[in-house]
């Protein structure tokens, strides 16, 4: 029994950092731009593909993560400049922006699907080798654990310093709390916004890369993960960085330990696993009452 | 092509277009008129499909004494029974239609609770999650409609007509009539004082509640009506395909319906219908089987192209024509008509008057 619990905890530790990174991408972009970006899942999917393809072409894992992060960051800026910014300048409602991000999501995912189907890489596995470093009561602690946990720790530290110890971060927070006031007080609104998208895209890119190292990917991966990211981000109230990271871990652990618990004591079919994060989303949304 | 295959092809066009029209009109009622972003549209559609297939199959199973309703044998027995008992087949259809409309409507009414508590974007996520959760539950929980493999043998109410092409054509005409009835219903609703209240809730909730309108009740009523319409559409689709597969009810269906409404013009029923017709024709024409008729064999899955162009369409409409093909009109209540006649602008139908 202890064996199984340790196994589930390690499994949770493996996926939670990925959820945290994706959720951070949503939190950061939402808190500054007020767009609930449905396309984040696709950024993650594209990051996963680029990291997997880069490792296959022979690049080492860390450089592939960094390159895919930068690529996706650039893509996020490009998407914002071409689609979201013109819409927001025109005074579109949050709902219209949400639907626009839906359109971007469909466009990115299926354009990439067309390419992937043409190249026959709809189902892709990266070259990253998961190796067991140690065994904790028969459950393996792998190198991916170390990589992803240290990345999420570094990233959250970096983000915390960026937001709370630098002028840019102050500008970001100012923009988040009141865009009009921020622009009146001389904050270069659009430049800060570009930086925000770069950071969000970078996070989504490395999140996808880690996911590609963890398991095989398809073009539907992004959408499947998107709802997890949203739930983690909503647990953190879509504003706080530490709470968002914690949210990712809550989702990861509740998914694994919770499913194990229900399976063990109530013999629930593991196929119901996705229902746990969904329940967490609905409960946390209704509990937090993100009121209009 | 002979006559019967032309009839079957055209009936599939009519049937799908009508189903999409019903879905798009109900989305328009929610989003276009009341400002509720229902990203879980497919959920209510799915509820209609589930309820109607459960009701229909259990009615048949009781009549025939079938114990396990999910086998192929049971399905063919049900189909054979419906072919010899026209009255029973039609009764089952009508009962399923009524039950699925009520069940979807009630679930829609219940979802007006989160619709009240949440901001628009989070509401959209919540409803999307409801739909996905329902799909995962249904595809895993086999006693409901047979899990991943679904259930077939939900006989079409017109199965007793020996000519299959004729039966399908008649059924698709029934669906077209239902779509027209839906248009009349939502048009009456929109051009009533209640329609004005819906728009006021959409435009400024606080102002409308300060004028004594019960925002919660308006939302609940709208969600009840629109969800039961979606449930009806789900029931129609189930009896058209004579089967139910949980994996047909994925979020892209919702997004497709939303893009129909956006293209045609949110807040305008005629526009929504135009959008629905355009996009469902596009959907039918870009089926791999239809393209193969013209000798086009793309080197990738054609449905990817369809979804990608749906996304591109959503963005382009929002960027270049946010009001859609037909812009939102004015509410033409009876009082408006009387006043416009008395005050002498426009004719008695309120046409040609100043835009408000």
XYZ file of C-alpha atoms in Angstrom:
648
model
C 0.000 0.000 0.000
C 2.801 2.408 0.902
C 4.397 1.272 -2.323
C 1.400 2.301 -4.335
C 1.080 5.634 -2.572
C 4.738 6.459 -3.199
C 4.268 5.507 -6.826
C 1.301 7.844 -7.170
C 3.147 10.656 -5.392
C 6.076 10.302 -7.773
C 3.696 10.227 -10.704
C 2.101 13.380 -9.369
C 5.521 14.995 -9.026
C 6.207 14.145 -12.642
C 3.109 15.764 -14.154
C 2.485 18.595 -11.696
C 5.388 20.811 -12.836
C 4.044 20.634 -16.370
C 0.590 21.671 -15.217
C 2.122 24.474 -13.162
C 4.055 25.850 -16.123
C 1.026 25.817 -18.405
C -1.098 27.393 -15.711
C 1.537 30.088 -15.196
C 1.353 30.894 -18.903
C -2.400 31.400 -18.549
C -2.127 33.352 -15.307
C 0.497 35.754 -16.624
C -1.229 36.498 -19.906
C -4.666 36.756 -18.308
C -3.591 39.014 -15.492
C -2.048 41.539 -17.868
C -4.242 41.353 -20.966
C -7.560 40.062 -19.580
C -7.773 37.483 -22.333
C -8.648 33.968 -21.193
C -6.423 32.567 -23.884
C -7.795 29.289 -25.170
C -4.882 29.114 -27.575
C -2.481 28.440 -24.687
C -3.116 24.737 -25.109
C -1.993 24.999 -28.721
C 1.125 26.942 -27.734
C 1.908 24.024 -25.446
C 1.214 21.537 -28.223
C 3.475 23.407 -30.647
C 6.177 23.634 -27.985
C 5.878 19.897 -27.453
C 6.216 19.213 -31.167
C 9.172 21.527 -31.611
C 10.999 20.056 -28.602
C 10.302 16.512 -29.751
C 11.406 17.271 -33.312
C 14.542 19.034 -32.071
C 15.555 16.090 -29.894
C 14.922 13.781 -32.799
C 17.167 15.928 -34.978
C 19.904 15.465 -32.384
C 19.824 18.566 -30.196
C 20.300 18.000 -26.469
C 17.172 18.235 -24.270
C 18.000 21.528 -22.545
C 18.708 23.421 -25.739
C 15.582 21.968 -27.340
C 13.531 23.189 -24.394
C 15.045 26.652 -24.637
C 14.654 26.867 -28.413
C 11.052 25.722 -28.353
C 10.318 28.160 -25.539
C 11.715 31.042 -27.580
C 9.918 29.919 -30.748
C 6.579 29.697 -28.984
C 7.216 33.011 -27.231
C 7.715 34.612 -30.627
C 4.570 32.956 -31.902
C 2.608 34.286 -28.930
C 3.765 37.829 -29.699
C 2.918 37.378 -33.368
C -0.587 36.101 -32.560
C -1.151 38.998 -30.209
C 0.042 41.596 -32.707
C -2.063 40.234 -35.550
C -5.254 39.187 -33.783
C -5.722 40.200 -30.179
C -4.209 43.664 -30.224
C -6.310 45.032 -33.111
C -9.403 43.590 -31.477
C -8.601 45.044 -28.098
C -7.721 48.419 -29.586
C -11.119 48.512 -31.203
C -12.708 47.968 -27.802
C -13.906 44.403 -28.203
C -15.625 42.882 -25.197
C -13.854 40.180 -23.146
C -16.301 37.721 -24.634
C -15.309 38.617 -28.192
C -11.650 38.237 -27.257
C -12.412 34.869 -25.733
C -14.091 33.751 -28.939
C -11.184 35.157 -30.958
C -8.798 33.037 -28.882
C -11.043 30.098 -29.654
C -10.604 30.844 -33.332
C -6.840 31.089 -32.899
C -6.913 27.784 -31.071
C -8.740 26.021 -33.896
C -6.581 27.661 -36.542
C -3.256 26.764 -34.923
C -4.195 23.248 -33.945
C -5.647 22.212 -37.252
C -3.129 23.989 -39.473
C -0.456 22.104 -37.571
C -2.547 18.924 -37.818
C -2.656 19.269 -41.592
C 1.126 19.628 -41.693
C 1.636 16.804 -39.187
C -0.699 14.500 -41.072
C 1.103 15.322 -44.305
C 4.480 14.576 -42.698
C 3.019 11.603 -40.849
C 3.964 12.838 -37.379
C 0.465 13.043 -35.890
C 1.738 10.751 -33.181
C 5.222 11.633 -32.038
C 7.636 10.487 -29.344
C 10.688 12.501 -28.362
C 14.208 11.103 -28.076
C 14.451 12.025 -24.424
C 15.464 8.974 -22.395
C 13.776 8.695 -19.024
C 16.234 7.011 -16.664
C 15.616 5.897 -13.133
C 18.087 7.553 -10.772
C 16.926 5.918 -7.570
C 14.154 3.715 -6.330
C 11.900 4.810 -3.499
C 10.239 1.588 -2.328
C 10.212 0.170 -5.864
C 8.910 3.362 -7.512
C 11.510 5.028 -9.756
C 12.712 8.568 -9.218
C 13.750 9.604 -12.705
C 15.928 12.264 -14.259
C 12.756 13.883 -15.633
C 11.598 14.471 -12.061
C 14.757 16.387 -11.328
C 14.620 18.347 -14.583
C 10.986 19.366 -14.380
C 10.942 20.188 -10.688
C 14.093 22.281 -10.931
C 12.730 24.065 -13.995
C 9.469 24.917 -12.307
C 11.322 26.091 -9.194
C 13.667 28.284 -11.245
C 10.838 29.643 -13.365
C 8.659 30.567 -10.434
C 11.578 32.219 -8.667
C 12.409 34.127 -11.841
C 8.803 35.198 -12.312
C 8.495 36.253 -8.720
C 11.604 38.400 -8.993
C 10.467 39.757 -12.353
C 7.084 40.767 -11.037
C 8.005 41.998 -7.619
C 11.593 43.232 -7.795
C 11.914 44.930 -11.186
C 10.383 48.010 -12.785
C 9.035 45.926 -15.663
C 7.255 43.723 -13.187
C 5.835 46.737 -11.465
C 4.571 47.957 -14.824
C 3.020 44.547 -15.452
C 1.227 44.606 -12.148
C 0.093 48.132 -12.788
C -1.266 47.119 -16.173
C -2.992 44.166 -14.580
C -4.784 46.192 -11.973
C -5.801 49.176 -14.092
C -4.833 49.459 -17.777
C -6.089 53.022 -18.238
C -4.319 54.349 -15.199
C -1.195 52.479 -16.255
C -1.154 54.088 -19.679
C -1.835 57.558 -18.237
C 1.046 57.222 -15.826
C 3.429 56.638 -18.695
C 3.867 52.892 -18.646
C 4.713 51.715 -22.188
C 1.602 49.580 -22.281
C 2.181 47.765 -25.563
C 5.817 47.044 -24.846
C 4.966 45.541 -21.481
C 2.265 43.555 -23.179
C 4.709 42.156 -25.721
C 7.054 41.130 -22.947
C 4.147 39.456 -21.164
C 3.275 37.419 -24.223
C 6.909 36.488 -24.707
C 7.113 35.189 -21.143
C 3.769 33.393 -21.395
C 4.719 31.804 -24.695
C 8.122 30.804 -23.351
C 6.501 29.096 -20.377
C 3.993 27.335 -22.623
C 6.827 26.223 -24.891
C 8.911 24.637 -22.160
C 5.788 23.185 -20.606
C 5.060 21.461 -23.899
C 8.665 20.353 -24.203
C 8.552 18.701 -20.792
C 5.293 17.009 -21.708
C 6.891 15.690 -24.890
C 9.751 14.292 -22.806
C 7.264 12.687 -20.468
C 5.020 10.960 -22.979
C 4.006 10.681 -26.622
C 2.165 13.626 -28.101
C -0.599 14.147 -30.617
C -2.081 17.336 -31.973
C -4.948 16.957 -29.497
C -2.546 17.047 -26.539
C -2.863 20.792 -26.122
C -6.608 20.841 -25.745
C -6.578 17.947 -23.324
C -4.061 19.788 -21.167
C -5.724 23.178 -21.543
C -8.529 22.428 -19.141
C -6.004 21.180 -16.581
C -4.070 24.433 -16.933
C -7.213 26.454 -16.524
C -8.138 24.565 -13.404
C -4.705 25.014 -11.877
C -4.767 28.662 -12.764
C -8.268 29.153 -11.386
C -7.245 27.583 -8.091
C -4.654 30.347 -7.926
C -7.303 32.943 -8.695
C -5.658 33.691 -12.073
C -3.458 36.320 -10.472
C -1.025 34.919 -7.960
C 2.142 33.160 -9.142
C 2.801 30.991 -6.057
C -0.845 29.952 -5.855
C -0.871 29.029 -9.532
C 2.168 26.806 -9.077
C 0.466 25.251 -6.074
C -2.660 24.812 -8.193
C -0.693 22.780 -10.721
C 0.517 20.519 -7.955
C -2.982 20.204 -6.503
C -4.320 19.143 -9.895
C -1.469 16.709 -10.501
C -1.751 15.084 -7.107
C -5.538 14.995 -6.966
C -5.568 13.383 -10.386
C -3.131 10.627 -9.444
C -3.661 10.081 -5.735
C -7.393 10.738 -6.015
C -7.806 8.231 -8.817
C -5.762 5.699 -6.899
C -7.888 6.280 -3.809
C -11.192 5.859 -5.633
C -9.889 2.878 -7.532
C -8.555 1.173 -4.459
C -11.431 1.731 -2.070
C -14.415 2.094 -4.376
C -13.058 0.167 -7.372
C -13.813 3.052 -9.735
C -12.684 2.519 -13.319
C -9.456 4.522 -13.987
C -11.027 5.736 -17.216
C -12.895 8.282 -15.083
C -9.573 9.976 -14.240
C -10.221 13.216 -16.190
C -13.353 13.796 -14.164
C -11.271 14.627 -11.079
C -9.609 17.767 -12.495
C -12.941 18.733 -14.029
C -14.574 18.477 -10.636
C -11.743 20.544 -9.167
C -12.299 23.251 -11.801
C -16.019 23.477 -11.210
C -15.689 23.421 -7.436
C -12.908 25.991 -7.375
C -14.734 28.254 -9.810
C -17.949 28.138 -7.872
C -16.163 28.378 -4.555
C -14.049 31.366 -5.547
C -17.021 33.050 -7.181
C -15.035 34.954 -9.751
C -17.823 37.433 -9.902
C -18.486 39.735 -12.794
C -26.467 8.826 -60.012
C -29.995 7.563 -59.866
C -32.924 9.265 -58.193
C -32.728 7.449 -54.871
C -29.067 8.288 -54.258
C -29.750 11.935 -55.120
C -32.641 11.860 -52.655
C -30.433 10.347 -49.945
C -27.697 12.926 -50.546
C -30.097 15.860 -50.540
C -31.888 14.534 -47.475
C -28.601 14.405 -45.599
C -27.977 18.026 -46.604
C -31.413 19.080 -45.419
C -31.265 17.089 -42.206
C -27.845 18.353 -41.122
C -28.648 21.925 -42.098
C -31.874 21.826 -40.094
C -30.155 20.387 -37.034
C -27.450 23.026 -37.244
C -30.049 25.747 -37.734
C -31.807 24.697 -34.534
C -28.507 24.621 -32.641
C -27.348 27.958 -34.055
C -30.672 29.647 -33.278
C -30.541 28.420 -29.707
C -26.949 29.656 -29.399
C -28.072 32.974 -30.769
C -30.775 33.154 -28.121
C -28.111 32.660 -25.460
C -25.164 34.578 -26.819
C -26.666 36.966 -29.318
C -29.623 38.115 -27.270
C -28.762 37.435 -23.632
C -24.955 37.444 -23.636
C -24.444 33.992 -22.145
C -21.396 32.374 -23.745
C -22.442 28.761 -23.876
C -19.277 26.870 -24.740
C -21.038 23.735 -23.579
C -23.669 23.783 -26.311
C -22.724 20.281 -27.294
C -23.518 19.152 -23.736
C -27.232 19.957 -24.044
C -27.265 18.517 -27.540
C -25.648 15.389 -26.073
C -28.176 15.235 -23.228
C -30.966 15.261 -25.796
C -29.269 12.448 -27.696
C -28.642 10.351 -24.582
C -32.117 10.800 -23.148
C -33.859 10.086 -26.411
C -31.774 6.994 -27.091
C -32.372 5.680 -23.576
C -36.096 6.342 -23.770
C -36.465 4.886 -27.256
C -34.347 1.802 -26.667
C -35.964 0.999 -23.330
C -39.452 1.391 -24.779
C -38.535 -0.992 -27.586
C -36.761 -3.376 -25.228
C -39.792 -3.571 -22.948
C -42.114 -4.142 -25.874
C -39.876 -6.883 -27.251
C -38.670 -8.341 -23.947
C -34.992 -7.717 -24.770
C -32.680 -7.997 -21.757
C -29.343 -6.753 -23.107
C -30.160 -3.826 -25.393
C -26.608 -3.140 -26.599
C -26.048 -6.196 -28.782
C -26.262 -6.083 -32.552
C -29.029 -8.654 -32.378
C -31.144 -6.435 -30.135
C -30.533 -3.516 -32.491
C -31.719 -5.446 -35.524
C -34.728 -6.735 -33.586
C -35.708 -3.168 -32.688
C -35.304 -2.042 -36.283
C -37.389 -4.939 -37.557
C -40.095 -4.236 -34.990
C -40.270 -0.568 -35.942
C -40.633 -1.532 -39.606
C -43.764 -3.540 -38.880
C -45.311 -1.214 -36.261
C -45.563 2.305 -37.705
C -47.743 3.649 -34.919
C -45.423 2.404 -32.185
C -42.371 3.832 -33.970
C -43.942 7.276 -34.225
C -45.147 7.170 -30.622
C -41.680 6.289 -29.384
C -40.241 9.159 -31.411
C -42.696 11.683 -30.014
C -42.211 10.502 -26.430
C -38.416 10.661 -26.787
C -38.656 14.112 -28.310
C -40.745 15.420 -25.430
C -38.652 13.792 -22.714
C -35.344 14.913 -24.198
C -36.598 18.479 -24.623
C -37.691 18.606 -20.994
C -34.555 16.913 -19.654
C -32.169 19.183 -21.582
C -34.221 22.196 -20.623
C -34.066 21.331 -16.942
C -30.314 20.808 -17.084
C -29.989 24.126 -18.890
C -32.074 25.765 -16.183
C -29.801 24.282 -13.533
C -26.743 25.668 -15.314
C -28.142 29.146 -14.905
C -26.756 28.949 -11.366
C -23.107 29.095 -12.484
C -24.254 31.483 -15.199
C -25.218 33.842 -12.441
C -22.175 33.447 -10.273
C -19.380 33.621 -12.827
C -17.789 36.138 -15.120
C -18.307 35.463 -18.827
C -14.950 33.873 -19.576
C -15.079 31.573 -16.571
C -18.646 30.695 -17.339
C -17.530 29.640 -20.799
C -14.829 27.414 -19.304
C -17.249 25.921 -16.783
C -19.803 25.020 -19.414
C -17.089 23.579 -21.654
C -15.960 21.441 -18.721
C -19.534 20.270 -18.075
C -19.755 19.034 -21.639
C -16.409 17.241 -21.582
C -17.099 15.712 -18.173
C -20.457 14.419 -19.393
C -18.875 12.925 -22.480
C -16.146 11.181 -20.513
C -18.668 9.879 -18.021
C -21.001 8.543 -20.671
C -18.271 6.936 -22.731
C -16.962 5.151 -19.639
C -20.198 4.230 -17.891
C -21.458 1.430 -20.107
C -24.957 0.764 -18.700
C -26.084 4.176 -19.961
C -25.683 4.037 -23.730
C -23.097 1.334 -24.179
C -19.874 3.226 -23.428
C -17.332 3.982 -26.140
C -19.009 1.740 -28.674
C -22.293 3.542 -28.275
C -25.574 2.044 -29.242
C -27.194 1.484 -32.570
C -30.673 0.367 -33.493
C -32.600 3.423 -32.430
C -35.093 3.072 -35.247
C -36.083 6.018 -37.347
C -39.798 6.795 -36.855
C -40.342 6.402 -40.606
C -38.681 3.016 -40.825
C -41.942 1.411 -41.945
C -41.784 3.165 -45.312
C -40.293 0.471 -47.520
C -38.421 2.881 -49.776
C -35.383 4.024 -47.774
C -34.724 7.145 -49.859
C -38.322 8.274 -49.485
C -38.280 7.676 -45.724
C -35.083 9.690 -45.290
C -36.406 12.516 -47.443
C -39.636 12.679 -45.468
C -37.713 12.627 -42.196
C -35.412 15.420 -43.351
C -38.475 17.447 -44.355
C -39.820 16.967 -40.825
C -36.527 18.319 -39.528
C -36.740 21.277 -41.901
C -40.251 22.003 -40.609
C -38.912 21.844 -37.066
C -36.154 24.304 -37.985
C -38.751 26.695 -39.400
C -40.868 26.292 -36.263
C -37.780 27.111 -34.181
C -37.196 30.230 -36.243
C -40.777 31.354 -35.670
C -40.477 30.655 -31.944
C -37.219 32.528 -31.418
C -38.305 35.355 -33.682
C -41.516 35.801 -31.674
C -39.524 35.607 -28.478
C -36.961 38.135 -29.674
C -39.555 40.605 -30.913
C -41.476 40.632 -27.691
C -41.037 42.706 -24.542
C -39.137 39.695 -23.200
C -36.736 40.029 -26.132
C -36.009 43.575 -25.088
C -35.379 42.415 -21.529
C -32.950 39.786 -22.847
C -31.017 42.451 -24.728
C -30.995 44.690 -21.689
C -29.502 41.872 -19.610
C -26.862 41.415 -22.277
C -26.002 45.092 -22.560
C -26.112 46.160 -18.942
C -27.104 43.756 -16.268
C -26.963 46.285 -13.456
C -29.096 48.822 -15.288
C -31.685 46.226 -16.144
C -31.883 44.911 -12.587
C -32.135 48.471 -11.305
C -35.225 48.829 -13.518
C -36.813 45.899 -11.740
C -35.950 43.085 -14.125
C -35.073 39.801 -12.484
C -31.804 39.005 -14.237
C -31.538 35.532 -12.720
C -34.996 34.605 -13.943
C -34.353 35.924 -17.434
C -31.142 33.906 -17.675
C -32.834 30.795 -16.324
C -35.718 31.105 -18.762
C -33.419 31.688 -21.732
C -31.206 28.759 -20.805
C -34.260 26.557 -20.350
C -35.639 27.388 -23.783
C -32.356 27.247 -25.652
C -31.224 24.049 -23.969
C -34.459 22.283 -24.675
C -34.110 23.361 -28.307
C -30.624 21.830 -28.346
C -32.023 18.706 -26.726
C -34.592 18.487 -29.502
C -31.787 18.807 -32.043
C -29.916 15.985 -30.301
C -32.997 13.797 -30.420
C -33.454 14.532 -34.137
C -29.850 13.633 -34.837
C -30.093 10.396 -32.871
C -33.130 9.257 -34.802
C -31.522 10.375 -38.054
C -28.308 8.410 -37.522
C -30.281 5.696 -35.675
C -27.403 5.395 -33.237
C -25.496 7.262 -30.565
C -21.730 7.497 -30.179
C -20.431 9.589 -27.253
C -17.382 10.648 -29.240
C -19.551 12.477 -31.765
C -20.269 15.099 -29.129
C -16.883 16.810 -28.842
C -16.242 20.544 -28.231
C -15.528 21.361 -31.919
C -19.267 20.913 -32.543
C -19.925 23.791 -30.155
C -17.258 25.917 -31.820
C -18.709 25.178 -35.234
C -22.160 26.287 -34.116
C -20.755 29.440 -32.511
C -18.966 30.310 -35.737
C -22.234 29.883 -37.656
C -23.893 32.386 -35.395
C -20.981 34.822 -35.551
C -20.766 34.633 -39.325
C -24.476 35.225 -39.811
C -24.713 37.921 -37.190
C -25.181 37.547 -33.466
C -28.505 38.897 -32.316
C -30.176 38.370 -35.660
C -32.085 35.176 -36.287
C -32.251 35.437 -40.066
C -28.522 36.126 -40.181
C -27.877 33.148 -37.948
C -29.798 30.952 -40.338
C -27.784 32.267 -43.277
C -24.580 31.473 -41.373
C -25.840 28.021 -40.458
C -26.781 27.227 -44.048
C -23.448 28.441 -45.424
C -21.362 26.547 -42.907
C -23.338 23.337 -42.954
C -23.171 23.292 -46.755
C -19.438 23.822 -46.374
C -19.291 21.006 -43.846
C -21.198 18.587 -46.071
C -19.191 19.515 -49.153
C -15.850 19.029 -47.412
C -16.662 15.528 -46.259
C -14.057 13.110 -47.554
C -16.827 11.063 -49.178
C -18.271 14.081 -51.014
C -14.855 15.200 -52.227
C -14.110 11.709 -53.450
C -17.159 12.011 -55.732
C -15.305 14.804 -57.530
C -12.058 12.861 -57.534
C -10.292 15.013 -54.928
C -8.187 12.963 -52.552
C -6.208 15.304 -50.267
C -3.024 13.907 -48.701
C -4.295 14.726 -45.191
C -7.460 14.339 -43.160
C -9.911 16.813 -44.697
C -11.677 17.464 -41.386
C -8.514 19.254 -40.213
C -8.920 21.732 -43.033
C -12.557 22.215 -42.110
C -11.759 22.959 -38.476
C -8.846 25.232 -39.400
C -11.069 27.243 -41.701
C -13.690 27.448 -38.953
C -11.037 29.033 -36.743
C -9.879 31.386 -39.482
C -13.474 32.357 -40.175
C -14.123 33.189 -36.510
C -11.081 35.471 -36.405
C -11.775 37.125 -39.746
C -15.398 37.824 -38.858
C -14.385 39.327 -35.516
C -11.676 41.426 -37.139
C -13.453 42.683 -40.217
C -17.175 42.286 -39.695
C -17.936 41.884 -35.998
C -21.650 42.356 -36.602
C -21.805 39.416 -39.016
C -23.437 39.196 -42.430
C -26.713 40.678 -41.251
C -26.455 43.249 -38.526
C -28.583 43.150 -35.429
C -31.945 44.798 -35.968
C -34.334 46.539 -33.664
C -36.851 44.812 -31.427
C -40.208 45.005 -33.158
C -42.718 44.508 -30.409
C -46.427 45.066 -31.106
C -46.207 48.379 -29.267
C -43.330 49.428 -31.495
C -45.449 48.719 -34.537
C -48.373 50.733 -33.219
C -46.176 53.658 -32.241
C -44.309 53.709 -35.517
C -47.629 53.862 -37.345
C -48.977 56.622 -35.120
C -45.810 58.675 -35.220
C -45.697 58.208 -38.941
C -42.218 56.937 -39.574
C -41.994 53.785 -41.549
C -44.838 51.560 -42.616
C -46.891 49.470 -40.244
C -44.297 46.714 -40.080
C -41.750 49.117 -38.706
C -39.590 48.817 -41.776
C -37.682 51.784 -43.075
C -37.667 53.452 -39.706
C -34.716 55.039 -38.014
C -32.267 52.623 -36.515
C -32.194 52.855 -32.746
